[in-house]
Short mmCIF file of C-alpha atoms in Angstrom, two decimals:
data_model
loop_
_atom_site.label_atom_id
_atom_site.label_comp_id
_atom_site.label_asym_id
_atom_site.label_seq_id
_atom_site.Cartn_x
_atom_site.Cartn_y
_atom_site.Cartn_z
CA MET A 1 53.67 76.11 132.61
CA ALA A 2 54.96 73.41 130.25
CA HIS A 3 56.72 74.42 127.06
CA GLU A 4 56.75 71.63 124.52
CA GLY A 5 58.39 71.26 121.16
CA PRO A 6 62.19 71.24 121.41
CA HIS A 7 63.89 73.50 118.91
CA GLU A 8 67.26 72.90 117.33
CA GLY A 9 69.83 75.45 118.47
CA PRO A 10 72.67 75.98 120.95
CA ARG A 11 72.29 74.73 124.47
CA LEU A 12 71.11 77.15 127.11
CA PRO A 13 73.95 78.71 129.11
CA ALA A 14 74.25 78.48 132.87
CA ALA A 15 72.46 81.20 134.85
CA ARG A 16 74.45 84.10 136.28
CA GLY A 17 71.98 85.21 138.92
CA PRO A 18 68.27 85.21 139.81
CA LEU A 19 67.12 87.12 136.71
CA SER A 20 68.84 84.93 134.13
CA GLY A 21 68.08 81.87 136.25
CA ALA A 22 64.34 82.61 136.22
CA VAL A 23 64.29 83.35 132.47
CA ARG A 24 66.23 80.17 131.81
CA ALA A 25 63.85 78.11 133.94
CA TYR A 26 60.82 79.63 132.20
CA LEU A 27 62.25 78.75 128.79
CA LEU A 28 62.47 75.14 129.95
CA GLY A 29 59.01 75.16 131.53
CA ALA A 30 60.60 74.72 134.95
CA GLY A 31 59.68 77.89 136.80
CA PRO A 32 58.09 81.35 136.78
CA LEU A 33 59.50 84.49 135.24
CA PRO A 34 61.32 86.98 137.52
CA PRO A 35 59.22 89.60 139.33
CA ALA A 36 59.44 93.27 138.36
CA GLU A 37 61.44 94.15 141.47
CA ALA A 38 64.17 91.69 140.46
CA VAL A 39 64.58 93.52 137.14
CA ALA A 40 64.63 96.90 138.87
CA GLY A 41 67.26 95.83 141.39
CA ALA A 42 69.80 94.14 139.12
CA PRO A 43 72.96 96.02 138.04
CA VAL A 44 72.17 97.15 134.51
CA TYR A 45 75.55 96.30 132.97
CA GLY A 46 76.03 93.20 135.10
CA ASP A 47 76.14 89.58 134.03
CA ASP A 48 72.69 88.66 135.33
CA LEU A 49 70.65 91.32 133.56
CA GLN A 50 72.68 91.18 130.35
CA LEU A 51 72.39 87.40 130.12
CA ALA A 52 68.65 87.50 130.86
CA LEU A 53 68.19 90.01 128.03
CA TYR A 54 70.45 87.99 125.72
CA LEU A 55 68.33 84.88 126.33
CA CYS A 56 65.19 86.81 125.39
CA TYR A 57 66.76 88.20 122.23
CA GLU A 58 68.26 84.90 121.08
CA LEU A 59 64.75 83.55 120.59
CA HIS A 60 64.56 85.90 117.57
CA TYR A 61 67.69 84.34 116.06
CA ARG A 62 68.21 80.57 116.35
CA GLY A 63 66.65 79.89 119.73
CA PHE A 64 67.96 77.19 122.06
CA ALA A 65 67.92 73.42 122.13
CA GLY A 66 64.95 72.16 124.09
CA VAL A 67 63.12 75.51 123.96
CA SER A 68 59.90 75.86 121.99
CA PRO A 69 60.10 78.36 119.11
CA ASP A 70 56.62 79.53 120.09
CA LEU A 71 58.16 81.30 123.08
CA GLU A 72 59.56 83.95 120.74
CA TRP A 73 56.23 85.79 121.04
CA ASP A 74 55.16 84.63 124.50
CA PRO A 75 53.32 87.65 126.02
CA ASP A 76 54.62 87.16 129.56
CA LEU A 77 58.19 86.77 128.37
CA LEU A 78 57.85 89.86 126.18
CA ARG A 79 56.73 91.87 129.22
CA VAL A 80 59.87 90.82 131.08
CA ARG A 81 61.98 91.61 128.01
CA ALA A 82 60.41 95.06 127.82
CA ALA A 83 61.32 95.72 131.46
CA LEU A 84 64.91 94.56 130.84
CA GLU A 85 65.11 96.72 127.72
CA HIS A 86 63.78 99.75 129.58
CA ARG A 87 66.48 99.40 132.24
CA PHE A 88 69.18 98.97 129.61
CA LEU A 89 68.08 101.79 127.30
CA THR A 90 67.50 104.22 130.16
CA ALA A 91 71.02 103.60 131.44
CA LEU A 92 72.49 103.94 127.95
CA ARG A 93 70.78 107.27 127.38
CA ALA A 94 71.99 108.54 130.77
CA ASP A 95 75.57 107.29 130.36
CA THR A 96 76.28 108.11 126.72
CA PRO A 97 77.95 111.46 125.98
CA VAL A 98 76.16 112.35 122.73
CA HIS A 99 77.68 114.81 120.29
CA ASP A 100 75.89 118.09 119.75
CA SER A 101 75.39 117.26 116.08
CA LEU A 102 75.49 114.27 113.77
CA ASP A 103 78.22 115.92 111.71
CA GLU A 104 80.44 116.09 114.80
CA ALA A 105 79.77 112.44 115.66
CA LEU A 106 80.65 111.32 112.14
CA ALA A 107 83.74 113.53 111.98
CA GLU A 108 85.13 112.00 115.16
CA LEU A 109 84.66 108.49 113.76
CA LEU A 110 86.80 109.42 110.77
CA VAL A 111 89.77 110.49 112.90
CA GLU A 112 92.36 107.82 113.70
CA PRO A 113 94.36 108.66 116.85
CA VAL A 114 98.11 108.97 116.31
CA GLN A 115 98.86 106.87 119.40
CA GLY A 116 96.09 104.30 119.51
CA THR A 117 95.57 102.34 122.71
CA GLY A 118 92.61 100.12 121.81
CA VAL A 119 92.26 96.37 121.55
CA SER A 120 93.33 96.14 117.91
CA HIS A 121 96.48 98.16 118.69
CA PHE A 122 97.30 95.87 121.60
CA LEU A 123 96.75 92.73 119.54
CA ARG A 124 98.83 94.05 116.64
CA ASP A 125 101.75 95.17 118.78
CA ASP A 126 101.82 92.86 121.80
CA GLY A 127 99.12 90.24 121.42
CA GLU A 128 99.96 86.58 121.78
CA LEU A 129 98.05 83.74 120.22
CA TRP A 130 95.99 83.18 123.37
CA HIS A 131 94.85 86.80 123.28
CA LEU A 132 93.69 86.41 119.68
CA ARG A 133 91.86 83.19 120.53
CA GLU A 134 90.06 84.88 123.42
CA TYR A 135 89.17 87.86 121.28
CA ALA A 136 87.69 85.57 118.61
CA ALA A 137 85.75 83.59 121.21
CA GLN A 138 84.26 86.78 122.69
CA ARG A 139 83.43 88.26 119.28
CA SER A 140 81.91 85.00 118.01
CA LEU A 141 78.66 85.93 119.74
CA TYR A 142 78.25 88.64 117.12
CA HIS A 143 80.32 87.50 114.15
CA LEU A 144 78.54 84.15 113.83
CA LYS A 145 75.35 86.17 113.29
CA GLU A 146 77.06 89.06 111.51
CA ALA A 147 74.65 91.32 109.59
CA ASP A 148 71.54 89.73 111.10
CA PRO A 149 70.74 92.43 113.71
CA HIS A 150 71.20 95.16 111.12
CA ALA A 151 68.95 93.41 108.60
CA TRP A 152 65.94 94.16 110.83
CA VAL A 153 66.15 97.82 109.85
CA LEU A 154 65.44 97.15 106.18
CA PRO A 155 61.61 97.14 106.48
CA ARG A 156 61.89 100.43 108.41
CA LEU A 157 63.71 102.26 105.57
CA TRP A 158 62.71 103.23 102.06
CA GLY A 159 64.12 104.85 98.94
CA ARG A 160 67.86 105.53 98.73
CA ALA A 161 68.56 104.51 102.32
CA LYS A 162 66.87 101.13 101.87
CA ALA A 163 68.63 100.38 98.58
CA ALA A 164 72.05 101.31 99.98
CA MET A 165 71.52 99.37 103.20
CA ALA A 166 70.44 96.31 101.23
CA ALA A 167 73.53 96.58 99.04
CA VAL A 168 75.86 96.60 102.04
CA GLU A 169 73.98 93.71 103.67
CA PHE A 170 74.23 91.76 100.40
CA ASP A 171 78.01 92.00 100.69
CA GLU A 172 77.87 90.92 104.35
CA TYR A 173 75.92 87.85 103.25
CA GLY A 174 78.57 86.93 100.69
CA GLY A 175 77.06 88.48 97.59
CA GLY A 176 74.94 85.39 97.07
CA ARG A 177 77.75 82.89 97.74
CA ALA A 178 77.45 80.76 100.86
CA ASP A 179 81.22 80.34 101.18
CA ARG A 180 81.65 84.13 101.23
CA VAL A 181 79.10 84.91 103.96
CA HIS A 182 81.01 86.85 106.60
CA ALA A 183 79.75 84.59 109.38
CA ARG A 184 81.20 81.64 107.42
CA LEU A 185 84.52 83.46 107.01
CA PHE A 186 84.61 84.08 110.76
CA ALA A 187 83.98 80.39 111.40
CA ASN A 188 86.98 79.68 109.17
CA LEU A 189 89.01 82.12 111.30
CA MET A 190 87.94 80.25 114.42
CA THR A 191 89.01 76.95 112.86
CA ASP A 192 92.49 78.37 112.21
CA LEU A 193 92.63 79.42 115.87
CA GLY A 194 91.61 75.98 117.09
CA LEU A 195 88.22 77.14 118.34
CA ASP A 196 84.85 75.42 118.27
CA THR A 197 82.73 77.01 115.51
CA THR A 198 79.40 75.85 116.95
CA TYR A 199 76.96 78.75 117.09
CA GLY A 200 76.66 79.99 120.68
CA ARG A 201 79.49 77.78 121.92
CA TYR A 202 81.20 80.56 123.90
CA LEU A 203 78.12 82.18 125.42
CA ASP A 204 78.91 80.68 128.82
CA ALA A 205 82.45 82.04 128.66
CA ALA A 206 81.77 85.55 127.34
CA CYS A 207 81.86 88.50 129.73
CA ALA A 208 78.94 90.85 130.42
CA GLU A 209 80.57 93.60 128.37
CA THR A 210 80.49 91.35 125.29
CA LEU A 211 76.85 90.46 125.92
CA ALA A 212 75.99 94.16 126.14
CA THR A 213 77.49 94.94 122.72
CA VAL A 214 75.38 92.23 121.09
CA ASN A 215 72.28 93.13 123.10
CA LEU A 216 72.59 96.71 121.87
CA MET A 217 72.35 95.57 118.25
CA SER A 218 69.30 93.44 118.98
CA LEU A 219 67.64 96.23 120.94
CA LEU A 220 68.11 98.76 118.16
CA GLY A 221 67.19 96.32 115.41
CA LEU A 222 63.98 95.04 116.97
CA HIS A 223 62.39 98.45 117.59
CA ARG A 224 61.18 100.62 114.72
CA SER A 225 61.35 103.65 117.03
CA LEU A 226 65.12 103.10 117.27
CA ARG A 227 65.77 102.80 113.52
CA GLY A 228 67.83 105.99 113.48
CA ALA A 229 70.03 104.70 116.29
CA LEU A 230 70.43 101.38 114.47
CA VAL A 231 71.67 103.23 111.39
CA GLY A 232 74.07 105.17 113.63
CA HIS A 233 75.34 101.93 115.12
CA PHE A 234 75.82 100.48 111.65
CA ALA A 235 77.73 103.58 110.58
CA ALA A 236 80.02 103.36 113.62
CA VAL A 237 80.79 99.71 112.88
CA GLU A 238 81.44 100.22 109.18
CA ILE A 239 83.44 103.45 109.45
CA THR A 240 85.79 102.17 112.14
CA SER A 241 86.09 98.63 110.77
CA SER A 242 88.66 99.10 108.01
CA PRO A 243 91.61 100.50 110.05
CA GLY A 244 90.86 98.18 112.97
CA SER A 245 90.66 95.18 110.65
CA ARG A 246 94.01 96.11 109.12
CA ARG A 247 95.63 95.98 112.56
CA LEU A 248 93.94 92.68 113.37
CA ALA A 249 95.10 91.15 110.08
CA GLU A 250 98.65 92.19 110.98
CA ALA A 251 98.22 90.58 114.40
CA MET A 252 97.06 87.32 112.81
CA ARG A 253 100.06 87.24 110.48
CA ARG A 254 102.58 88.16 113.18
CA THR A 255 101.40 85.28 115.38
CA ASP A 256 101.04 82.82 112.46
CA ALA A 257 97.39 82.35 113.34
CA GLY A 258 96.60 80.95 109.90
CA PRO A 259 95.53 82.10 106.43
CA ALA A 260 91.78 82.07 107.11
CA ALA A 261 92.32 84.09 110.30
CA ALA A 262 94.15 86.80 108.38
CA TYR A 263 91.77 86.61 105.44
CA PHE A 264 88.69 87.45 107.50
CA TYR A 265 90.18 90.80 108.46
CA ASP A 266 91.74 91.40 105.02
CA GLU A 267 88.25 91.05 103.58
CA HIS A 268 86.92 93.66 106.01
CA VAL A 269 89.71 96.11 105.19
CA GLU A 270 88.59 96.18 101.56
CA ALA A 271 84.85 95.73 101.92
CA ASP A 272 84.32 98.15 104.78
CA ALA A 273 86.37 100.90 103.14
CA VAL A 274 83.71 100.87 100.41
CA HIS A 275 80.85 100.35 102.86
CA GLU A 276 81.90 103.39 104.87
CA GLN A 277 81.28 105.66 101.87
CA VAL A 278 77.95 104.02 101.05
CA VAL A 279 76.73 104.21 104.64
CA ARG A 280 77.67 107.86 105.12
CA HIS A 281 76.43 109.18 101.80
CA ASP A 282 73.52 106.92 100.91
CA VAL A 283 72.22 105.16 104.04
CA ILE A 284 72.51 108.14 106.38
CA GLY A 285 72.07 110.70 103.63
CA GLY A 286 69.03 108.92 102.24
CA LEU A 287 67.45 108.48 105.67
CA LEU A 288 67.90 112.17 106.49
CA GLU A 289 66.31 113.18 103.20
CA GLU A 290 63.19 111.29 104.25
CA GLU A 291 63.31 111.83 108.01
CA PRO A 292 65.62 114.70 108.98
CA GLN A 293 64.29 114.60 112.55
CA LEU A 294 66.23 111.36 113.09
CA ALA A 295 69.65 113.08 113.07
CA PRO A 296 69.93 113.10 116.90
CA ASP A 297 68.97 109.41 117.00
CA ILE A 298 71.69 108.56 114.47
CA ALA A 299 74.22 110.48 116.59
CA PHE A 300 73.06 108.56 119.67
CA GLY A 301 73.54 105.27 117.81
CA ILE A 302 77.10 106.24 116.93
CA ASP A 303 77.98 107.39 120.43
CA VAL A 304 76.33 104.56 122.36
CA THR A 305 78.25 102.10 120.20
CA GLY A 306 81.45 103.80 121.29
CA LEU A 307 80.39 103.67 124.93
CA LEU A 308 79.86 99.91 124.98
CA GLU A 309 82.89 99.15 122.81
CA ASP A 310 85.04 101.19 125.20
CA ARG A 311 83.65 99.24 128.15
CA LEU A 312 84.49 95.97 126.45
CA ALA A 313 87.97 97.18 125.50
CA ALA A 314 88.65 98.20 129.09
CA ARG A 315 87.57 94.75 130.31
CA LEU A 316 89.73 92.88 127.79
CA LEU A 317 92.82 95.02 128.20
CA SER A 318 92.70 95.07 131.99
CA SER A 319 92.57 91.26 132.03
CA TRP A 320 95.25 90.74 129.41
CA ARG A 321 97.67 93.26 130.87
CA ALA A 322 97.30 91.46 134.19
CA GLY A 323 98.12 88.20 132.44
CA ILE A 324 94.71 86.64 133.11
CA SER A 325 91.88 85.40 130.92
CA SER A 326 89.04 87.73 129.94
CA LEU A 327 86.74 84.71 129.69
CA TYR A 328 84.81 83.08 132.50
CA THR A 329 85.95 79.71 131.20
CA PRO A 330 89.55 80.08 129.92
CA LEU A 331 90.40 78.35 126.67
CA HIS A 332 92.87 75.52 126.44
CA THR A 333 96.40 76.86 126.08
CA GLN A 334 97.28 74.19 123.53
CA MET A 335 95.88 74.63 120.04
CA ALA A 336 94.46 71.57 118.36
CA HIS A 337 96.43 71.97 115.12
CA ILE A 338 99.81 72.78 116.71
CA SER A 339 102.07 69.87 117.58
#
């Protein structure tokens, strides 16, 4: 099957196994899609399945160079995506310890551990510049599209929840100013760290755990049936962002990463402290007024976000504490703007 009409976007990454290889070939008109048994047999959190799903989802964002935009709604590709999604969501539901109530899930988010051991604590206390550069490269897969996955929920909300969600998203998109769009601010951070700001540049280098965190957002955003979980995911991100961003800003200053690097996280300390209140009281509160039956879904969204973030943190910290790169393609040790 030939797919014509090249589309401007990042280049396709290298395959990581038969699933992603077949999807990649299909996007280029160079081969068939993977059979159902290949989807069923692939490790659900592994590189091959996660990259195959990421390739499918990216067609709904900017697509890929040399890939027709018409493939976004290709029926055969959508059937494969549905099979990949089913594997992923089934595993997430089985593996996520969900709180008994939404109130309990939210309460736990609001508690900061006295002795934190997460990635932001490590970067603040012990991180070197190469750790910060790797962290930015991994997170660029999300931050260069920041707010986009969450925007898909807007047509699925109404009333107070919709208005509040739109207000928070407006801030994420810079309040109408292109230079203040959070994705632009993250690109400025990457420039300070000597990284390539090209969209999708570090897809080849990012680990499966990073792909899974971004795939989760796309999965929840693209399905109306998962709107409650998407709101829960959004709440988890916004509520935990401010203290984590404060630690990351301190890490950027301690390592002299640059003013734009520190500014990105300073901005999130302030903005997300406000967003947290809006999300809890108006987005979640407004949604529950209209659809109280979605409370368990919101709790699932909160808890599944924690599951995948913990998996990513374990991957990063285990690599860094061993003194090795968390990326498949390690970054240059010399920064472009340091003599």
